[in-house]
Short mmCIF file of C-alpha atoms in Angstrom, two decimals:
data_model
loop_
_atom_site.label_atom_id
_atom_site.label_comp_id
_atom_site.label_asym_id
_atom_site.label_seq_id
_atom_site.Cartn_x
_atom_site.Cartn_y
_atom_site.Cartn_z
CA MET A 1 78.23 -76.10 -14.32
CA THR A 2 76.66 -77.66 -17.36
CA GLN A 3 76.46 -81.44 -17.71
CA LYS A 4 76.61 -81.93 -13.99
CA ARG A 5 77.32 -85.48 -13.31
CA THR A 6 76.63 -85.87 -9.37
CA ASN A 7 73.90 -84.68 -7.02
CA LYS A 8 77.07 -83.09 -4.94
CA THR A 9 78.09 -79.47 -4.89
CA VAL A 10 81.09 -79.19 -7.33
CA PRO A 11 83.99 -77.72 -6.50
CA ILE A 12 84.69 -74.07 -8.07
CA PRO A 13 88.51 -74.25 -8.37
CA MET A 14 90.37 -71.46 -6.47
CA PRO A 15 92.67 -69.57 -8.73
CA GLU A 16 95.75 -70.81 -6.74
CA ALA A 17 94.66 -74.62 -7.11
CA ARG A 18 93.81 -74.28 -10.86
CA PRO A 19 96.89 -76.39 -11.89
CA PHE A 20 95.50 -79.29 -9.48
CA TRP A 21 92.24 -79.24 -10.86
CA GLU A 22 93.35 -78.87 -14.82
CA GLY A 23 95.72 -81.86 -13.92
CA CYS A 24 92.63 -83.79 -12.48
CA LYS A 25 90.90 -83.28 -15.87
CA LYS A 26 93.75 -85.13 -17.36
CA ARG A 27 93.83 -87.85 -15.08
CA GLN A 28 97.00 -86.84 -13.67
CA LEU A 29 97.38 -86.00 -10.05
CA LEU A 30 99.72 -82.84 -9.71
CA LEU A 31 100.90 -81.69 -6.23
CA PRO A 32 102.56 -78.31 -5.35
CA TYR A 33 106.59 -78.79 -4.89
CA CYS A 34 108.81 -76.22 -3.38
CA PRO A 35 112.25 -76.15 -5.09
CA HIS A 36 113.93 -74.51 -2.04
CA CYS A 37 112.71 -77.22 0.50
CA GLN A 38 112.69 -79.80 -1.92
CA ASP A 39 109.86 -81.16 -0.66
CA TYR A 40 106.01 -81.21 -1.46
CA PHE A 41 103.24 -79.41 0.27
CA TRP A 42 99.22 -79.68 0.79
CA TYR A 43 97.21 -77.77 -0.18
CA PRO A 44 98.11 -75.87 -3.14
CA ARG A 45 98.90 -72.15 -2.52
CA PRO A 46 101.00 -69.79 -4.49
CA PHE A 47 103.92 -70.03 -1.89
CA CYS A 48 105.58 -72.63 0.49
CA PRO A 49 103.84 -72.53 3.58
CA ARG A 50 107.45 -73.84 5.28
CA CYS A 51 109.75 -71.33 3.82
CA PHE A 52 107.31 -68.69 2.34
CA ARG A 53 109.16 -68.55 -0.90
CA TRP A 54 106.76 -67.84 -3.75
CA GLN A 55 108.40 -70.01 -6.10
CA VAL A 56 106.04 -73.31 -6.50
CA GLU A 57 106.33 -76.07 -9.16
CA TRP A 58 103.69 -78.47 -10.01
CA ARG A 59 104.89 -82.10 -10.21
CA GLN A 60 102.84 -85.34 -11.24
CA ALA A 61 102.61 -87.58 -8.19
CA SER A 62 102.51 -91.41 -8.59
CA GLY A 63 98.96 -91.62 -7.73
CA ARG A 64 99.73 -94.01 -4.90
CA GLY A 65 99.96 -94.08 -1.26
CA THR A 66 98.80 -95.71 1.78
CA LEU A 67 95.61 -95.26 4.01
CA TYR A 68 96.62 -93.12 7.02
CA THR A 69 93.31 -93.15 8.66
CA TYR A 70 89.59 -93.68 8.04
CA ALA A 71 86.00 -93.28 9.57
CA ILE A 72 82.89 -94.92 8.40
CA GLN A 73 80.11 -92.15 8.01
CA TYR A 74 76.52 -93.20 9.42
CA ARG A 75 75.02 -89.56 9.40
CA ALA A 76 75.42 -86.83 6.95
CA LEU A 77 74.70 -83.62 8.08
CA ASN A 78 74.91 -82.33 4.38
CA PRO A 79 71.41 -83.63 2.73
CA GLU A 80 73.58 -84.09 -0.34
CA TRP A 81 75.14 -87.00 1.27
CA ALA A 82 72.15 -88.53 3.24
CA GLU A 83 71.74 -91.15 0.75
CA ASP A 84 75.21 -92.37 0.55
CA VAL A 85 75.62 -93.41 4.28
CA PRO A 86 77.38 -95.32 5.14
CA TYR A 87 80.42 -94.55 3.21
CA VAL A 88 84.28 -94.09 4.15
CA THR A 89 85.85 -90.88 4.33
CA ALA A 90 89.79 -91.41 4.59
CA VAL A 91 93.12 -89.54 4.86
CA VAL A 92 95.71 -91.10 2.73
CA GLU A 93 99.56 -90.60 2.87
CA LEU A 94 100.96 -90.37 -0.73
CA GLU A 95 104.26 -91.66 -1.85
CA GLU A 96 105.37 -87.95 -1.93
CA GLY A 97 104.60 -87.79 1.58
CA VAL A 98 101.44 -85.41 1.88
CA ARG A 99 98.36 -86.40 3.21
CA LEU A 100 94.94 -85.78 1.55
CA PHE A 101 91.45 -85.94 2.78
CA THR A 102 89.64 -88.33 0.30
CA LEU A 103 86.41 -90.55 -0.43
CA LEU A 104 87.26 -94.44 -0.17
CA VAL A 105 85.71 -95.86 -3.25
CA ASP A 106 85.42 -99.39 -4.39
CA CYS A 107 85.38 -100.80 -0.81
CA GLU A 108 82.80 -102.02 1.39
CA PRO A 109 82.13 -99.75 4.49
CA GLN A 110 82.89 -102.54 6.93
CA PRO A 111 86.02 -102.40 9.44
CA ASP A 112 87.31 -105.67 8.60
CA LYS A 113 87.54 -104.37 4.87
CA ILE A 114 89.49 -101.68 5.56
CA ARG A 115 93.24 -101.57 7.17
CA ILE A 116 94.96 -98.80 8.15
CA GLY A 117 98.44 -98.86 6.08
CA MET A 118 96.91 -100.77 3.37
CA PRO A 119 97.96 -99.55 -0.41
CA VAL A 120 95.81 -97.12 -2.17
CA GLU A 121 95.68 -95.66 -5.54
CA VAL A 122 94.24 -92.54 -6.95
CA VAL A 123 90.94 -92.67 -9.42
CA PHE A 124 89.42 -89.87 -10.98
CA GLU A 125 85.60 -88.87 -11.02
CA ASP A 126 84.20 -86.91 -13.33
CA LEU A 127 81.71 -84.37 -11.30
CA SER A 128 80.88 -82.45 -14.28
CA GLU A 129 82.28 -81.49 -18.00
CA GLU A 130 84.78 -79.04 -15.97
CA VAL A 131 85.79 -80.53 -12.95
CA THR A 132 87.20 -84.17 -11.92
CA ILE A 133 87.82 -84.90 -8.68
CA PRO A 134 90.44 -87.60 -7.24
CA ARG A 135 89.15 -90.30 -5.22
CA PHE A 136 91.34 -93.31 -3.69
CA ARG A 137 90.56 -96.99 -3.86
CA PRO A 138 92.46 -100.01 -2.04
CA VAL A 139 94.91 -101.70 -4.75
CA ARG A 140 93.64 -104.95 -5.50
CA GLU A 141 95.98 -107.83 -4.61
CA GLU A 142 96.54 -109.28 -8.00
CA LYS A 143 97.48 -105.73 -9.27
CA ARG A 144 100.27 -105.23 -6.88
CA MET B 1 106.17 -60.14 33.44
CA THR B 2 103.81 -63.31 33.06
CA LEU B 3 99.99 -62.97 33.69
CA TYR B 4 100.55 -65.35 37.19
CA ARG B 5 98.10 -63.90 39.75
CA LYS B 6 97.33 -60.93 37.23
CA ALA B 7 93.83 -61.34 36.91
CA ALA B 8 91.00 -63.27 39.24
CA ILE B 9 87.56 -64.77 38.11
CA VAL B 10 85.06 -63.63 40.43
CA GLY B 11 82.09 -64.29 38.73
CA VAL B 12 80.54 -67.22 37.03
CA ALA B 13 77.17 -68.58 35.76
CA GLU B 14 74.73 -70.27 33.55
CA SER B 15 71.94 -68.60 31.89
CA ASP B 16 68.58 -69.13 34.07
CA GLU B 17 67.56 -72.21 32.01
CA ILE B 18 69.85 -74.64 30.11
CA GLY B 19 69.18 -77.78 28.22
CA VAL B 20 66.12 -77.49 25.95
CA VAL B 21 65.06 -73.75 25.92
CA PRO B 22 62.88 -73.22 23.02
CA ASP B 23 61.38 -69.66 24.10
CA LYS B 24 64.57 -67.91 24.45
CA SER B 25 66.99 -66.46 21.53
CA ALA B 26 70.83 -67.01 22.06
CA LEU B 27 71.29 -63.03 22.81
CA GLN B 28 68.81 -63.43 26.08
CA LEU B 29 70.95 -66.51 27.01
CA HIS B 30 73.94 -64.39 26.84
CA ALA B 31 72.25 -61.56 28.88
CA GLU B 32 70.82 -63.94 31.46
CA ALA B 33 74.13 -65.51 32.33
CA ALA B 34 75.80 -62.12 32.09
CA ARG B 35 73.22 -60.73 34.67
CA ASN B 36 73.96 -63.97 36.75
CA ALA B 37 77.67 -63.98 36.60
CA LEU B 38 77.74 -60.05 37.56
CA GLU B 39 75.51 -60.63 40.61
CA ASP B 40 77.72 -63.76 41.52
CA ALA B 41 80.64 -61.34 41.53
CA GLY B 42 78.70 -58.61 43.09
CA ILE B 43 79.52 -56.33 40.40
CA ASP B 44 77.44 -53.82 38.67
CA LYS B 45 77.08 -53.91 34.95
CA SER B 46 78.28 -50.21 34.74
CA GLU B 47 81.76 -51.28 35.80
CA VAL B 48 82.41 -53.63 32.76
CA ASP B 49 84.76 -51.84 30.36
CA ALA B 50 85.73 -55.01 28.43
CA ILE B 51 83.52 -57.40 26.30
CA PHE B 52 84.53 -60.70 25.09
CA THR B 53 82.30 -63.14 22.93
CA ALA B 54 82.07 -65.73 20.38
CA GLY B 55 79.99 -67.70 18.11
CA LEU B 56 77.03 -65.46 17.00
CA GLY B 57 78.42 -65.09 13.34
CA ILE B 58 80.18 -61.76 12.67
CA MET B 59 81.19 -58.98 15.05
CA ASP B 60 80.26 -60.84 18.11
CA SER B 61 81.64 -58.65 20.79
CA VAL B 62 80.09 -55.35 19.29
CA LEU B 63 76.74 -57.36 18.98
CA ILE B 64 76.90 -58.33 22.55
CA ALA B 65 77.95 -55.07 23.97
CA GLU B 66 74.97 -53.28 22.04
CA TYR B 67 72.78 -55.82 23.34
CA LEU B 68 73.86 -55.60 27.01
CA GLY B 69 74.28 -51.80 26.65
CA ILE B 70 77.91 -51.60 27.25
CA THR B 71 80.51 -49.36 25.61
CA PRO B 72 83.93 -51.18 26.24
CA ARG B 73 87.30 -49.83 25.95
CA TYR B 74 88.75 -53.46 25.22
CA SER B 75 86.66 -55.74 22.90
CA ASP B 76 87.66 -59.15 21.76
CA SER B 77 85.82 -61.45 19.29
CA THR B 78 88.20 -64.16 19.05
CA GLN B 79 86.62 -67.26 17.60
CA VAL B 80 88.52 -70.36 17.64
CA GLY B 81 85.88 -72.60 18.07
CA GLY B 82 84.95 -74.06 21.49
CA ALA B 83 87.97 -73.23 23.27
CA SER B 84 87.35 -69.36 22.42
CA PHE B 85 86.60 -68.76 26.07
CA GLU B 86 89.82 -70.12 27.49
CA PHE B 87 91.46 -67.81 25.03
CA HIS B 88 89.42 -65.05 26.08
CA VAL B 89 90.59 -65.43 29.82
CA GLN B 90 93.91 -65.22 28.87
CA HIS B 91 93.37 -62.12 26.64
CA ALA B 92 91.44 -60.55 29.35
CA ALA B 93 93.99 -61.00 31.85
CA ALA B 94 96.64 -59.53 29.61
CA ALA B 95 94.81 -56.39 28.90
CA ILE B 96 93.93 -56.12 32.49
CA ALA B 97 97.78 -56.47 33.40
CA ALA B 98 98.60 -53.86 30.58
CA GLY B 99 95.91 -51.44 32.45
CA ILE B 100 93.83 -51.22 29.84
CA CYS B 101 90.64 -52.83 31.53
CA ASN B 102 89.68 -53.54 34.96
CA VAL B 103 86.69 -55.53 34.90
CA ALA B 104 86.08 -58.11 31.68
CA LEU B 105 83.00 -59.73 30.88
CA ILE B 106 83.03 -63.15 28.80
CA THR B 107 79.63 -64.32 27.49
CA HIS B 108 78.34 -67.21 25.59
CA GLY B 109 75.02 -68.37 24.51
CA GLN B 110 73.80 -70.69 21.81
CA VAL B 111 70.51 -72.42 20.96
CA ASN B 112 71.47 -75.27 18.67
CA TYR B 113 69.15 -77.65 19.91
CA SER B 114 66.22 -75.55 19.21
CA ASP B 115 67.47 -74.09 16.14
CA ARG B 116 66.98 -77.46 14.52
CA GLN B 117 63.31 -76.80 14.81
CA ARG B 118 63.53 -73.14 13.04
CA PRO B 119 62.51 -72.85 9.69
CA TRP B 120 64.94 -70.04 9.00
CA ARG B 121 67.71 -72.10 10.39
CA ARG B 122 67.23 -75.03 8.21
CA THR B 123 69.51 -73.63 5.47
CA ARG B 124 72.55 -73.91 7.89
CA ARG B 125 75.71 -71.91 7.29
CA TRP B 126 77.58 -74.57 6.05
CA THR B 127 81.36 -74.98 6.67
CA TYR B 128 81.62 -75.16 2.87
CA ALA B 129 79.32 -72.25 2.00
CA ASP B 130 82.36 -70.07 0.31
CA PRO B 131 84.07 -72.43 -2.19
CA TRP B 132 87.09 -70.57 -2.36
CA LEU B 133 88.34 -71.85 0.81
CA PRO B 134 90.66 -74.93 0.89
CA ALA B 135 88.23 -77.09 2.81
CA SER B 136 85.52 -76.46 0.22
CA GLN B 137 88.14 -77.75 -2.26
CA PHE B 138 89.58 -80.51 -0.66
CA GLU B 139 87.57 -81.67 2.10
CA GLY B 140 83.82 -81.15 1.78
CA PRO B 141 83.59 -82.69 -1.82
CA HIS B 142 84.62 -85.81 -0.14
CA GLY B 143 81.75 -86.21 2.48
CA ALA B 144 83.08 -84.48 5.37
CA GLY B 145 80.94 -82.06 7.33
CA THR B 146 80.16 -82.93 10.99
CA ALA B 147 82.55 -82.68 13.93
CA PRO B 148 81.94 -86.77 14.65
CA SER B 149 82.96 -87.42 10.63
CA VAL B 150 86.41 -85.84 11.49
CA TYR B 151 87.07 -86.64 15.22
CA ALA B 152 86.36 -90.03 14.14
CA MET B 153 89.21 -90.27 11.74
CA ALA B 154 91.64 -88.96 14.39
CA ALA B 155 90.31 -91.38 17.07
CA MET B 156 90.82 -94.28 14.54
CA ARG B 157 94.59 -93.20 13.75
CA HIS B 158 95.01 -93.25 17.68
CA MET B 159 93.55 -96.78 18.08
CA TYR B 160 95.57 -97.96 15.18
CA GLN B 161 98.91 -96.39 16.69
CA TYR B 162 98.38 -96.97 20.36
CA GLY B 163 95.98 -99.83 20.62
CA THR B 164 93.23 -97.63 22.26
CA THR B 165 89.97 -99.51 22.18
CA GLN B 166 86.18 -98.32 22.03
CA GLU B 167 85.85 -99.81 25.49
CA GLN B 168 88.44 -97.28 26.75
CA LEU B 169 86.69 -94.69 25.10
CA ALA B 170 83.30 -95.76 26.79
CA GLU B 171 85.21 -95.54 30.06
CA ILE B 172 84.93 -91.59 29.68
CA ALA B 173 81.29 -91.68 28.57
CA VAL B 174 80.18 -93.78 31.70
CA ALA B 175 82.48 -91.98 34.28
CA THR B 176 81.20 -88.66 33.09
CA ARG B 177 77.54 -89.68 33.26
CA LYS B 178 78.31 -90.52 36.82
CA TRP B 179 79.38 -86.83 37.59
CA ALA B 180 76.34 -85.68 35.72
CA GLN B 181 74.04 -87.94 38.02
CA LEU B 182 75.49 -85.73 40.98
CA ASN B 183 74.52 -82.33 39.16
CA PRO B 184 70.94 -81.29 39.20
CA LYS B 185 71.44 -78.98 36.08
CA ALA B 186 72.65 -81.75 33.85
CA LEU B 187 70.49 -82.91 31.28
CA MET B 188 71.35 -86.40 30.88
CA ARG B 189 71.44 -88.41 34.34
CA ASP B 190 70.10 -91.83 33.64
CA PRO B 191 72.44 -94.83 34.48
CA LEU B 192 74.91 -95.53 31.58
CA THR B 193 77.04 -98.60 31.10
CA ILE B 194 80.05 -99.45 28.75
CA GLU B 195 77.73 -101.77 27.22
CA ASP B 196 75.06 -99.24 26.59
CA VAL B 197 77.82 -97.21 25.13
CA LEU B 198 79.13 -99.98 22.68
CA ASN B 199 75.71 -100.94 21.87
CA SER B 200 74.61 -97.59 20.77
CA PRO B 201 74.38 -96.80 16.98
CA TYR B 202 77.56 -95.23 15.06
CA ILE B 203 77.66 -91.92 14.28
CA ALA B 204 80.90 -92.40 12.80
CA TYR B 205 83.00 -95.56 13.18
CA PRO B 206 84.82 -95.92 15.47
CA LEU B 207 82.47 -93.38 17.72
CA HIS B 208 79.38 -94.49 18.82
CA LEU B 209 76.46 -92.45 19.75
CA TYR B 210 77.36 -92.02 23.53
CA ASP B 211 81.21 -91.08 22.40
CA CYS B 212 79.62 -87.90 21.21
CA CYS B 213 78.32 -84.67 23.35
CA LEU B 214 74.94 -83.19 23.27
CA VAL B 215 73.54 -80.51 21.61
CA THR B 216 71.63 -78.13 23.88
CA ASP B 217 70.52 -74.64 24.39
CA ALA B 218 72.46 -72.88 27.18
CA GLY B 219 74.25 -69.60 27.84
CA GLY B 220 77.51 -69.12 30.43
CA ALA B 221 79.32 -66.15 31.48
CA CYS B 222 82.47 -65.12 33.97
CA VAL B 223 83.68 -62.08 34.94
CA VAL B 224 87.74 -61.62 34.99
CA VAL B 225 88.95 -58.34 37.18
CA SER B 226 92.05 -57.09 38.46
CA PRO B 227 93.74 -58.11 41.52
CA GLU B 228 92.70 -55.05 43.32
CA ARG B 229 89.04 -55.29 42.15
CA ALA B 230 88.78 -58.76 43.05
CA ARG B 231 89.45 -57.68 46.80
CA ASP B 232 86.12 -56.34 46.90
CA CYS B 233 83.72 -59.06 45.58
CA ARG B 234 81.07 -60.91 46.96
CA LYS B 235 82.93 -64.20 46.84
CA PRO B 236 86.63 -65.18 47.11
CA PRO B 237 88.71 -64.76 43.94
CA VAL B 238 89.92 -67.76 41.88
CA TRP B 239 93.51 -66.78 40.39
CA LEU B 240 94.59 -67.10 37.03
CA LEU B 241 97.95 -68.97 37.71
CA GLY B 242 98.86 -69.97 34.24
CA ALA B 243 97.58 -69.78 30.63
CA GLY B 244 98.46 -71.22 27.40
CA GLU B 245 96.85 -71.28 23.75
CA SER B 246 97.57 -72.49 20.41
CA HIS B 247 96.21 -73.78 17.12
CA THR B 248 97.73 -75.80 14.21
CA HIS B 249 95.18 -76.34 11.55
CA ILE B 250 91.77 -75.71 10.69
CA SER B 251 91.28 -79.00 8.48
CA ILE B 252 92.37 -82.54 9.41
CA TYR B 253 94.46 -82.78 6.27
CA SER B 254 96.89 -80.10 7.66
CA MET B 255 96.80 -81.96 11.05
CA PRO B 256 100.52 -81.99 11.95
CA ASP B 257 100.00 -85.38 13.68
CA LEU B 258 96.73 -87.04 14.20
CA THR B 259 97.23 -88.17 17.55
CA LYS B 260 98.19 -85.03 18.99
CA THR B 261 96.55 -81.66 19.96
CA PRO B 262 97.60 -78.09 20.28
CA ALA B 263 97.32 -78.65 24.21
CA GLU B 264 100.60 -80.15 23.55
CA ILE B 265 101.73 -76.80 22.84
CA ALA B 266 99.28 -74.53 25.22
CA ALA B 267 99.88 -76.89 28.38
CA PRO B 268 103.70 -76.36 28.99
CA LEU B 269 103.18 -72.57 28.64
CA ALA B 270 100.49 -72.76 31.29
CA TYR B 271 102.35 -74.99 33.76
CA LYS B 272 105.26 -72.78 33.15
CA MET B 273 103.56 -69.92 34.20
CA ALA B 274 101.87 -71.35 37.08
CA GLY B 275 105.17 -73.04 38.54
CA LEU B 276 103.11 -75.99 38.58
CA GLY B 277 102.64 -79.53 36.76
CA PRO B 278 100.44 -81.91 35.92
CA GLN B 279 100.87 -83.72 39.61
CA ASP B 280 99.65 -80.69 40.99
CA MET B 281 96.14 -80.34 39.76
CA ASP B 282 93.23 -81.47 42.15
CA VAL B 283 90.54 -81.11 39.75
CA VAL B 284 90.68 -81.17 35.85
CA GLU B 285 88.20 -80.21 33.35
CA ILE B 286 88.93 -81.18 29.62
CA TYR B 287 86.45 -80.34 26.54
CA ASP B 288 84.60 -83.62 26.11
CA SER B 289 83.24 -82.86 22.57
CA PHE B 290 83.74 -86.71 22.00
CA THR B 291 85.12 -89.43 24.24
CA TYR B 292 88.31 -89.20 22.24
CA THR B 293 88.94 -85.62 22.74
CA VAL B 294 89.61 -86.19 26.45
CA LEU B 295 91.75 -89.06 26.08
CA VAL B 296 94.28 -87.66 23.70
CA CYS B 297 94.29 -84.18 25.67
CA LEU B 298 94.80 -86.17 28.92
CA GLU B 299 98.23 -87.22 26.95
CA ASP B 300 98.87 -83.91 25.59
CA LEU B 301 98.43 -82.13 28.95
CA GLY B 302 101.32 -84.71 30.55
CA PHE B 303 98.66 -86.66 32.85
CA CYS B 304 100.10 -89.71 31.05
CA LYS B 305 102.56 -90.53 28.30
CA LYS B 306 101.62 -90.57 24.67
CA GLY B 307 99.58 -93.42 23.66
CA GLU B 308 98.56 -94.31 27.49
CA GLY B 309 95.39 -92.38 27.43
CA GLY B 310 93.35 -95.69 27.25
CA ALA B 311 94.89 -97.46 30.08
CA PHE B 312 94.53 -93.92 32.11
CA VAL B 313 90.86 -93.69 31.95
CA SER B 314 90.37 -97.58 32.64
CA GLY B 315 88.45 -99.07 35.50
CA GLN B 316 86.25 -95.80 35.98
CA ARG B 317 89.16 -94.05 37.35
CA THR B 318 87.78 -90.50 36.42
CA ALA B 319 84.47 -91.26 38.04
CA PRO B 320 83.39 -89.72 41.55
CA GLY B 321 85.18 -91.64 43.96
CA GLY B 322 88.21 -92.54 41.35
CA ASP B 323 91.50 -90.98 41.91
CA PHE B 324 91.41 -88.46 39.27
CA PRO B 325 88.21 -86.14 39.52
CA LEU B 326 87.71 -85.33 35.56
CA ASN B 327 84.84 -83.24 34.02
CA THR B 328 82.98 -82.90 37.41
CA SER B 329 79.65 -81.22 35.91
CA GLY B 330 78.93 -84.11 33.70
CA GLY B 331 80.67 -82.45 30.59
CA GLY B 332 79.46 -81.69 27.16
CA LEU B 333 78.78 -85.42 27.18
CA SER B 334 76.17 -85.50 29.85
CA TYR B 335 75.41 -82.28 31.21
CA THR B 336 75.39 -79.45 28.60
CA HIS B 337 76.82 -78.52 25.06
CA PRO B 338 75.01 -75.94 23.29
CA GLY B 339 77.72 -76.24 20.28
CA MET B 340 80.79 -74.45 22.25
CA PHE B 341 81.46 -76.00 25.75
CA GLY B 342 84.59 -73.94 26.63
CA MET B 343 82.57 -71.62 28.82
CA PHE B 344 81.04 -74.39 30.85
CA LEU B 345 84.65 -75.70 31.59
CA ILE B 346 85.32 -72.57 33.31
CA ILE B 347 82.24 -72.21 35.35
CA GLU B 348 82.92 -75.75 36.88
CA ALA B 349 86.35 -75.08 37.72
CA VAL B 350 85.47 -71.91 39.47
CA ARG B 351 82.66 -73.53 41.22
CA GLN B 352 84.89 -76.47 42.43
CA LEU B 353 87.64 -74.17 43.82
CA ARG B 354 85.05 -72.27 45.65
CA GLY B 355 83.45 -75.69 47.24
CA GLU B 356 80.13 -74.91 45.70
CA CYS B 357 79.62 -78.10 44.32
CA GLY B 358 77.66 -80.17 46.95
CA PRO B 359 77.53 -83.74 46.12
CA ARG B 360 80.03 -83.65 43.51
CA GLN B 361 82.52 -81.30 45.32
CA VAL B 362 86.05 -82.57 44.89
CA PRO B 363 87.24 -82.10 48.73
CA GLY B 364 89.56 -79.66 49.38
CA ALA B 365 90.33 -78.62 45.81
CA LYS B 366 92.89 -75.89 45.50
CA THR B 367 93.98 -76.07 41.84
CA ALA B 368 92.17 -76.48 38.54
CA LEU B 369 93.17 -77.24 35.01
CA ILE B 370 90.95 -76.60 32.22
CA CYS B 371 91.83 -77.33 28.70
CA GLY B 372 89.26 -76.05 25.79
CA VAL B 373 89.57 -77.50 22.50
CA GLY B 374 87.69 -76.00 19.53
CA GLY B 375 87.25 -76.92 15.91
CA VAL B 376 88.61 -80.59 14.86
CA LEU B 377 90.98 -80.69 17.58
CA SER B 378 92.29 -77.32 16.00
CA SER B 379 92.53 -74.99 18.96
CA ALA B 380 93.51 -75.65 22.53
CA GLY B 381 93.43 -73.07 25.31
CA VAL B 382 94.74 -74.46 28.80
CA LEU B 383 94.12 -72.44 32.17
CA ILE B 384 95.12 -73.14 35.58
CA LEU B 385 93.12 -71.81 38.31
CA GLY B 386 94.03 -71.55 42.07
CA ARG B 387 92.43 -70.16 45.32
CA ASP B 388 94.11 -68.72 48.07
#
């Protein structure tokens, strides 16, 4: 991991998730899609966890969704996150129907600033030269 | 064939000490609890032919069997988090019913409180230590990492969907503390009010400190035997009437519905086997890793409708003197919680059915329901027990 740009552990892409991570580097949120079920699934596997067919397509997601749930983290067991508290972890539901765990960024860690159901959009953070990770942020009113 | 009355729990015990036990290894707590549970049953160690445990790392049952000096013919290290021991009881009953074994010993021991001070434990076995696991790719890099961090997100969704409040969650912490005040073995026995809970610091909003279970050192064990062997034990048998188990996810992003737990799958299996329903239960022990765990499981176990858990626990209904005796030991919130609490649910339910609980005894309890929960609302093991 040369040129690390974070104090956090940088993910080492799993082989079956490489298209996802390669997409992130290009600022594209790619999701695994099962042509048989005609639906997306999460997380990346070389097969569909519903029908167990081993034909997976990668499709670019809109990057938009809504906040499904969140929590404001005041204690970090992982020392890498100690100086980040309080921060907001969230599950977002994408327009494509899948739910992703994410860090909610560009958002004050205050309950009155966060609303379940509010629109969110993907924003990419470079963790190193090799690895870029998708975070989500609230969609600002003027952009909607 | 079902497992209805095909096995009985005849011995239960904690380790000699529980709470803060800095001078004993986890293994010794397993062994103390095993000795005490076998003594409670009136069964010699030489009779044990099946061993069940979880939580030590790798080859758990092999390690414990060696440590205790047992060569089993049935061995099970099923590790599904805090519900492991409820799973073990069903597995033991199935093995006994199949004639593979006769006397099953299930042990548990953890020193998670004292481990915090131990230099060799400071580098923790991280959930995300192996980078080629889904959670290391899709959860850890976003700041997850503790049980509260994730349970808080499930609780938040329930609050959003059903209007559940922090006050309602606090009701559970307060009622459970009142039970702990009646249990001399409970670690936390000071009075606790709803205001105390709501004024305690946030661990992960919306969960306060007192919404979260303790971290202690403790061991526990139970002995499960065949109906024939149960006739000749020191104390009356507590019968397995029903059992059910399932799990749905290991990470919250795979959770089918954030407001439901696998208890929704396990409970109907247990009720069907027992031929009983929620209305038939005299005492209920639900894994209280967090106040929210109890609230959501009350719904999934059928004690109230989905979304009505908050109203159900209001007005200190589950406290001593209320009409729904729940977590009568003081639970993981106030009695003890060494990391996995499932064994202690079994111990308390058996003691209640034997009438051994002194000031916290639920009068005339004949049936008990146990709901173990593991992981991040990942696994659930439901047991229904009864006495003659």
